mmCIF file of C-alpha atoms in Angstrom:
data_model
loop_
_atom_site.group_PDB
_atom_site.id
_atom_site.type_symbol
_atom_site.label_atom_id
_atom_site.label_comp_id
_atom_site.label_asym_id
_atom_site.label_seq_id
_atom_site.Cartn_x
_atom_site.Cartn_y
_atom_site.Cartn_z
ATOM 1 C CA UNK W 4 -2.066 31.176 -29.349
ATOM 2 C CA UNK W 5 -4.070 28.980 -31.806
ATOM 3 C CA UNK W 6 -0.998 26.499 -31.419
ATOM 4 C CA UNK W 7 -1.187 26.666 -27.612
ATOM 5 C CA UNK W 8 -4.706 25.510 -28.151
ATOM 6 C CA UNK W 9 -3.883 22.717 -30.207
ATOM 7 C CA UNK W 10 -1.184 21.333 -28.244
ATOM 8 C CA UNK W 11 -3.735 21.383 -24.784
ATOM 9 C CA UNK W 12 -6.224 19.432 -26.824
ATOM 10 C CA UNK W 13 -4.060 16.475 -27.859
ATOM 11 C CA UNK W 14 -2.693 16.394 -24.148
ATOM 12 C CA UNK W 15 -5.963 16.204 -22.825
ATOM 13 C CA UNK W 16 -7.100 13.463 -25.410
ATOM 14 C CA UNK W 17 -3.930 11.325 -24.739
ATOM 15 C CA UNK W 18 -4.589 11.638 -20.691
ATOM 16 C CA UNK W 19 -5.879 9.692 -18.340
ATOM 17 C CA UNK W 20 -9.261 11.009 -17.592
ATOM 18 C CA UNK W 21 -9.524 10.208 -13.325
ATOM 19 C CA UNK W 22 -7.720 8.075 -11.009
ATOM 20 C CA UNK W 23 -8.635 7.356 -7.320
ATOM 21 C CA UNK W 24 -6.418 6.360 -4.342
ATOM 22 C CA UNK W 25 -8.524 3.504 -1.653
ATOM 23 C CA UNK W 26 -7.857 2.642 1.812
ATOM 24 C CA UNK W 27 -9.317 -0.635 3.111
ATOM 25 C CA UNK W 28 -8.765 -1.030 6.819
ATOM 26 C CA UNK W 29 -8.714 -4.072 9.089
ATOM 27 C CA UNK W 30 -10.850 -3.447 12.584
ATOM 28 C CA UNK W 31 -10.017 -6.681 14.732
ATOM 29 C CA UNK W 32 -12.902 -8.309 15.969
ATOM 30 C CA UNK W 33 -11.267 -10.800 18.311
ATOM 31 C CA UNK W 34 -7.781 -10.957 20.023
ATOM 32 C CA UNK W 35 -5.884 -14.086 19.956
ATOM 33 C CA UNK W 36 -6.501 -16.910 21.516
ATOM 34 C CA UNK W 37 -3.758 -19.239 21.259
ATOM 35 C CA UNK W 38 -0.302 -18.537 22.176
ATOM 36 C CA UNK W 39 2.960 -20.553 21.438
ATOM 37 C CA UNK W 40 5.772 -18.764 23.826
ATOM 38 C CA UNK W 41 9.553 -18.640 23.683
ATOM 39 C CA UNK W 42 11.044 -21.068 25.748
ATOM 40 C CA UNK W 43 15.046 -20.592 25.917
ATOM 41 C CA UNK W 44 16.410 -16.996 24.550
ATOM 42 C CA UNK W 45 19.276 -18.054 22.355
ATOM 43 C CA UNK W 46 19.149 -15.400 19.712
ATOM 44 C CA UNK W 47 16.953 -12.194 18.682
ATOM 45 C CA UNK W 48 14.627 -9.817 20.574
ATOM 46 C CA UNK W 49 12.489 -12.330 22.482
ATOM 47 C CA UNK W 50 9.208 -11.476 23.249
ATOM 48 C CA UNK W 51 5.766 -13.023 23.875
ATOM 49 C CA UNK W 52 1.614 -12.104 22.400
ATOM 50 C CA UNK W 53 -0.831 -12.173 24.937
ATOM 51 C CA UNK W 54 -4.288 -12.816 24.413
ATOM 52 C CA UNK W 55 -5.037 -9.545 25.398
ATOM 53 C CA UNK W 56 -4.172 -7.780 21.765
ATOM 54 C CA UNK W 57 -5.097 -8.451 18.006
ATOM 55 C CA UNK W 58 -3.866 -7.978 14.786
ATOM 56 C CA UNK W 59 -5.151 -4.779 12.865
ATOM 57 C CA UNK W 60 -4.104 -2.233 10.167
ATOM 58 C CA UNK W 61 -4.849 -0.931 6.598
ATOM 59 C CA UNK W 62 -3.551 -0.562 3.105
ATOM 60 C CA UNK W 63 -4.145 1.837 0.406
ATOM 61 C CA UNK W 64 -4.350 1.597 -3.358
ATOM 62 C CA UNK W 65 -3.692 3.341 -6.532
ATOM 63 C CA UNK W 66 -7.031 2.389 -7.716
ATOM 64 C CA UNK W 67 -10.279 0.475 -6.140
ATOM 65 C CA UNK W 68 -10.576 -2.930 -5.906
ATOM 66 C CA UNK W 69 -11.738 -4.525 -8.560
ATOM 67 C CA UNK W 70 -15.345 -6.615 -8.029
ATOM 68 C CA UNK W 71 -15.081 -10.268 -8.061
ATOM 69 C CA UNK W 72 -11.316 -10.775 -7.163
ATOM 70 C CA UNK W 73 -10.269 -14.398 -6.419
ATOM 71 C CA UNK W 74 -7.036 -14.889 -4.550
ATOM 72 C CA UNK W 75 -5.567 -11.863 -6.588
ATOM 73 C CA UNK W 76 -2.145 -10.783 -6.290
ATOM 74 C CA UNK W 77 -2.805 -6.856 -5.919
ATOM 75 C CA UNK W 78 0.518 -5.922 -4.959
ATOM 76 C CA UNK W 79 0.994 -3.739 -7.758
ATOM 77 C CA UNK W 80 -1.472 -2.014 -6.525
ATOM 78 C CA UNK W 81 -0.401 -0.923 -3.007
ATOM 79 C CA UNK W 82 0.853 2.277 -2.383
ATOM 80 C CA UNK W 83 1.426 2.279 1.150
ATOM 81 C CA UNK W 84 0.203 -0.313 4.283
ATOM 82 C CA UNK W 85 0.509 -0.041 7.829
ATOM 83 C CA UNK W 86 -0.468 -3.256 9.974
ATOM 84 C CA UNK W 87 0.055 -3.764 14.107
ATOM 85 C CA UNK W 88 0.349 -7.320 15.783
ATOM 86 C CA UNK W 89 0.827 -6.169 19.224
ATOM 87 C CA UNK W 90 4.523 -5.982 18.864
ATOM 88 C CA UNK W 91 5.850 -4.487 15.742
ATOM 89 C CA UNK W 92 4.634 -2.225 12.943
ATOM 90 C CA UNK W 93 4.691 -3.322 9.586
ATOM 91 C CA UNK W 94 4.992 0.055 7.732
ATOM 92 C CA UNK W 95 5.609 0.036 3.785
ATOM 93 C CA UNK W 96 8.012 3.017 5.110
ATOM 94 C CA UNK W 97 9.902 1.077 7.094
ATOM 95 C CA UNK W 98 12.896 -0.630 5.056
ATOM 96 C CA UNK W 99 13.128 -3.109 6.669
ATOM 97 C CA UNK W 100 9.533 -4.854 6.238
ATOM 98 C CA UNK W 101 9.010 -6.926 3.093
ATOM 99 C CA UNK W 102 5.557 -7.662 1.042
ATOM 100 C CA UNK W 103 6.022 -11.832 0.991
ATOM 101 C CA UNK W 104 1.856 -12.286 -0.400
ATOM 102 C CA UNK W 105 -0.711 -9.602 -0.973
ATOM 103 C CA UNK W 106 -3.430 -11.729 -2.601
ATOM 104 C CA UNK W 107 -7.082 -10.536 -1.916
ATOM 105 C CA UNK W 108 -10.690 -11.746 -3.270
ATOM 106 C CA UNK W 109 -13.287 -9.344 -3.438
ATOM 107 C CA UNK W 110 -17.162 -9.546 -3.617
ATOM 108 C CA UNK W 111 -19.906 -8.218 -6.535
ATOM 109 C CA UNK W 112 -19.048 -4.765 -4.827
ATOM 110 C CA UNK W 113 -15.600 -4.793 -4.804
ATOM 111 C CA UNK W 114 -15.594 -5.219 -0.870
ATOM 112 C CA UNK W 115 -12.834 -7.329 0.484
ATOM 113 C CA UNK W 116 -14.106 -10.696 1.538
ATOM 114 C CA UNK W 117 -10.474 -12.754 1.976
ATOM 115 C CA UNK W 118 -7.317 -11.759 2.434
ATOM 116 C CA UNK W 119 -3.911 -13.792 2.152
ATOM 117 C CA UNK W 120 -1.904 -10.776 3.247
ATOM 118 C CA UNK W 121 1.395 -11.884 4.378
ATOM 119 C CA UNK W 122 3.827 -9.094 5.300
ATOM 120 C CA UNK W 123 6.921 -10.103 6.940
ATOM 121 C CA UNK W 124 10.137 -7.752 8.829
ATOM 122 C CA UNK W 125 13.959 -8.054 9.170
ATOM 123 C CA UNK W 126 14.682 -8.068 13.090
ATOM 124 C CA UNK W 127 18.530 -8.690 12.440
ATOM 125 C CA UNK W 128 21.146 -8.239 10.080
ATOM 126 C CA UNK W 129 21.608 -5.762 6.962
ATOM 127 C CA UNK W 130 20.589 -6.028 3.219
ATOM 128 C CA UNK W 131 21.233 -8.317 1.688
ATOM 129 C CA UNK W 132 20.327 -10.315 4.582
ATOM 130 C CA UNK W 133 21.529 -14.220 4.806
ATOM 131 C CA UNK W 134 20.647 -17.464 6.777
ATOM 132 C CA UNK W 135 20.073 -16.932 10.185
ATOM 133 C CA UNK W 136 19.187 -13.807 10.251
ATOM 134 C CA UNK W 137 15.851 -13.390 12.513
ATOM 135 C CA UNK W 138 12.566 -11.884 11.709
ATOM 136 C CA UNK W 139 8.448 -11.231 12.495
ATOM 137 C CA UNK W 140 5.781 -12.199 10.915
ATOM 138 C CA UNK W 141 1.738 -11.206 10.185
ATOM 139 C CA UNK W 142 -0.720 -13.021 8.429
ATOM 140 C CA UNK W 143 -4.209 -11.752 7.297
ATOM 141 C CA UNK W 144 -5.634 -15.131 6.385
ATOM 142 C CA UNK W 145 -9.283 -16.940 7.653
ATOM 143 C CA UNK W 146 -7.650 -16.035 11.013
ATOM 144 C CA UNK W 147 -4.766 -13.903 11.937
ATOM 145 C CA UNK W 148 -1.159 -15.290 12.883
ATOM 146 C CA UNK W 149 1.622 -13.454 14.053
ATOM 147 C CA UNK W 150 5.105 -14.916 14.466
ATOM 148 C CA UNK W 151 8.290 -12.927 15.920
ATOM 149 C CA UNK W 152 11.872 -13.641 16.268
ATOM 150 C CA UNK W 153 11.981 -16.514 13.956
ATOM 151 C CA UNK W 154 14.860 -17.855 12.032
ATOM 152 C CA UNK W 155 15.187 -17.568 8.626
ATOM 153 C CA UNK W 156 16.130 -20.280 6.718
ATOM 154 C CA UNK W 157 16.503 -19.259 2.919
ATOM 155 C CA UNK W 158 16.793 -15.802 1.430
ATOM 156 C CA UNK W 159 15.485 -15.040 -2.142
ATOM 157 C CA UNK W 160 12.687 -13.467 -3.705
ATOM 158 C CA UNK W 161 9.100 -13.197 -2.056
ATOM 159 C CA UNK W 162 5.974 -14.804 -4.444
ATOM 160 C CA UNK W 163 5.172 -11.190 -4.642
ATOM 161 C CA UNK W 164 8.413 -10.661 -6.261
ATOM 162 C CA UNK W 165 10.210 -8.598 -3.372
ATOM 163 C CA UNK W 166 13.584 -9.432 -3.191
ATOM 164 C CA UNK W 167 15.600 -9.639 0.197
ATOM 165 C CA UNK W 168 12.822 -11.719 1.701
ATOM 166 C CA UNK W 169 12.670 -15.165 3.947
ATOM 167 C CA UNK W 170 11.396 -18.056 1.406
ATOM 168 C CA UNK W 171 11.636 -20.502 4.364
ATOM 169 C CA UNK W 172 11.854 -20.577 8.541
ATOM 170 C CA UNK W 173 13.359 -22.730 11.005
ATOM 171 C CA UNK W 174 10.709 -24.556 12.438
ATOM 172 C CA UNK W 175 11.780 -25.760 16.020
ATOM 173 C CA UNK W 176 13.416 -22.486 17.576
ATOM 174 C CA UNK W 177 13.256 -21.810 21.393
ATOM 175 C CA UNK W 178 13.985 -18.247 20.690
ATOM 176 C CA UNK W 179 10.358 -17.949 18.535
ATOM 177 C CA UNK W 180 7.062 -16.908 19.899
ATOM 178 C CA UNK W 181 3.525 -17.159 17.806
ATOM 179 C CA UNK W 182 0.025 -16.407 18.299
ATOM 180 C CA UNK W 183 -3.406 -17.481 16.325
ATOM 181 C CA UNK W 184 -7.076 -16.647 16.176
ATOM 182 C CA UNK W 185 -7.355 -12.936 16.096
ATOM 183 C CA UNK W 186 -9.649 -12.269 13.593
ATOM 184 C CA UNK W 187 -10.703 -8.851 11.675
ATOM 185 C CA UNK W 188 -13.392 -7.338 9.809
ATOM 186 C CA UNK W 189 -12.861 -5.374 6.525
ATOM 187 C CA UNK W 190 -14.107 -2.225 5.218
ATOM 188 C CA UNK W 191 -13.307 1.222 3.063
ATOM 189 C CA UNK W 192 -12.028 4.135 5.783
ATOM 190 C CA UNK W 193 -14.813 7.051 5.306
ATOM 191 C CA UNK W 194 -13.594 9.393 2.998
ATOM 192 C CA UNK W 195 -10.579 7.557 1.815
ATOM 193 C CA UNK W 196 -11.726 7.544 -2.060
ATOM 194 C CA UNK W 197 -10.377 11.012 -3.060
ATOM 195 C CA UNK W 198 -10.430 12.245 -6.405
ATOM 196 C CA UNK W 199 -6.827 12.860 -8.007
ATOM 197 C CA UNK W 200 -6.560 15.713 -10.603
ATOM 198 C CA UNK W 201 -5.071 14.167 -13.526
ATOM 199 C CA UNK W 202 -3.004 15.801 -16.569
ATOM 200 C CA UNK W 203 -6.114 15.796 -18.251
ATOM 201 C CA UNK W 204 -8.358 17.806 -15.929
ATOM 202 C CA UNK W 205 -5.301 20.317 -15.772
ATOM 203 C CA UNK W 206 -4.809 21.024 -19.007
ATOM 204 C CA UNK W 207 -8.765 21.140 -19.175
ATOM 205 C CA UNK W 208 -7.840 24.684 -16.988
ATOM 206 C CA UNK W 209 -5.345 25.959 -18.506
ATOM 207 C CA UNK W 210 -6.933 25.333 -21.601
ATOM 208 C CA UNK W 211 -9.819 27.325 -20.709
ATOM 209 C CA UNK W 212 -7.930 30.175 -19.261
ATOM 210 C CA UNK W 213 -5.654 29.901 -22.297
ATOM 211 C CA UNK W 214 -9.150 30.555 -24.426
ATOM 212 C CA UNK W 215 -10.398 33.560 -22.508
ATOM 213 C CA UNK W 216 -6.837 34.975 -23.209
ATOM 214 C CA UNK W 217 -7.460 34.214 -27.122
ATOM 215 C CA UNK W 218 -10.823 35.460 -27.434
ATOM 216 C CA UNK W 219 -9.851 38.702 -25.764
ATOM 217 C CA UNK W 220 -6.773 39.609 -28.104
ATOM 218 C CA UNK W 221 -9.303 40.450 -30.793
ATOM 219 C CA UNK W 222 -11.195 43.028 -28.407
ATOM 220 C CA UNK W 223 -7.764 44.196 -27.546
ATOM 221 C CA UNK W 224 -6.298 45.047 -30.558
ATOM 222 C CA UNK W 225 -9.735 47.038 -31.701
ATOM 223 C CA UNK W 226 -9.698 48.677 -28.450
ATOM 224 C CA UNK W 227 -5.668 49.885 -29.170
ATOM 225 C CA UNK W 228 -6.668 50.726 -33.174
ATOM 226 C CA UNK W 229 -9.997 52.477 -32.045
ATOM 227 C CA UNK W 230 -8.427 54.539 -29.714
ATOM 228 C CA UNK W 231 -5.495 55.560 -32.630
ATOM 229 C CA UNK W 232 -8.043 56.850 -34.537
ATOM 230 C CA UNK W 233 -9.217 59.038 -31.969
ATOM 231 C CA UNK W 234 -6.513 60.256 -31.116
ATOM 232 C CA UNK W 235 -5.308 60.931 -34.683
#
């Protein structure tokens, strides 16, 4: 028992003491308010934005914010995002979506204050996708920018370091439709800060059970030789 005891107390030591998952969601504030249309379908899903919809979503991760952030790449950090431009989902999920920029500065309080989110999502083709292949775009910059159905260039690795993603677009494409202005406000979703019970808060319990165990052995063991020498 003592060595059960022993081996609880170095686990606990060598544990991390708390961690905490975030969410940080993205209410839109404004629609958009500029609109560049398709104007010959020649390849892809072709579809328009209206002016009627915004950009909006959230992301979650391992760990708050940190305060004072400027332009930082918290990638690392994300654990799962979900983001809407009117027309597709950008799920973390979804295979298909890739992180391309995930930078984010933060205030004295940790609260988000800009964002250079830029999460993009294969339309066409398989992995490992090649030139040509189409895809959708959203942007979480100043103000918000969506982009769907255009042509990718260049495959290679995202600045974020995700492979499999466009590095460069075709810039005059019929087939493409965009859409700018919608703009967002930030904020922490009530109740999304929640406590996760680390190693060291569980062996914490079990070392506490485990000591209730070893202090009543003692009492035990009287209790079995009292009752011998009754009974003798």
């Amino acid at each position: 028992m003592k060595n059960w005891l022993v081996a609880l107390v170095m686990l606990c030591a060598a544990a991390a003491s708390h961690a905490q998952s975030t969410t940080y969601v993205a209410t839109a504030t404004g629609n958009y308010t500029a609109l560049i249309n398709f104007t010959l379908c020649v390849a892809g899903p072709c579809q328009n934005f209206n002016t009627g919809i915004g950009a909006s979503g959230s992301f979650t991760t391992s760990a708050p914010l940190a305060a004072n952030l400027s332009a930082a790449n918290v990638a690392p950090l994300v654990t799962a995002f979900s983001f809407s431009d009117g027309i597709h989902t950008y799920s973390s999920g979804d295979p298909a979506a890739r992180i391309f920029l995930f930078n984010v500065s933060t205030n004295a309080s940790g609260a988000i204050t800009i964002t250079d989110i830029r999460i993009q999502r294969w339309l066409t083709g398989t992995s490992p996708h090649v030139p040509g292949d189409r895809h959708s775009w959203i942007f979480f910059q100043a103000t918000g920018e969506v982009d769907h159905n255009a042509q990718c260039l260049t495959v290679g690795a995202s600045p974020a370091g995700v492979l499999d993603s466009c590095v460069l677009v075709l810039g005059a494409d019929t087939s493409r439709s965009l859409a700018f202005g919608s703009t967002r406000a930030w904020a922490v979703a009530p109740s999304a800060v929640t406590a996760v019970p680390t190693l060291a808060e569980w062996g914490l319990v079990l070392m506490g059970v485990l000591m209730g165990v070893a202090a009543l052995a003692p009492l035990n063991r009287r209790f079995r030789a009292s009752a011998g020498t009754v009974a003798s």
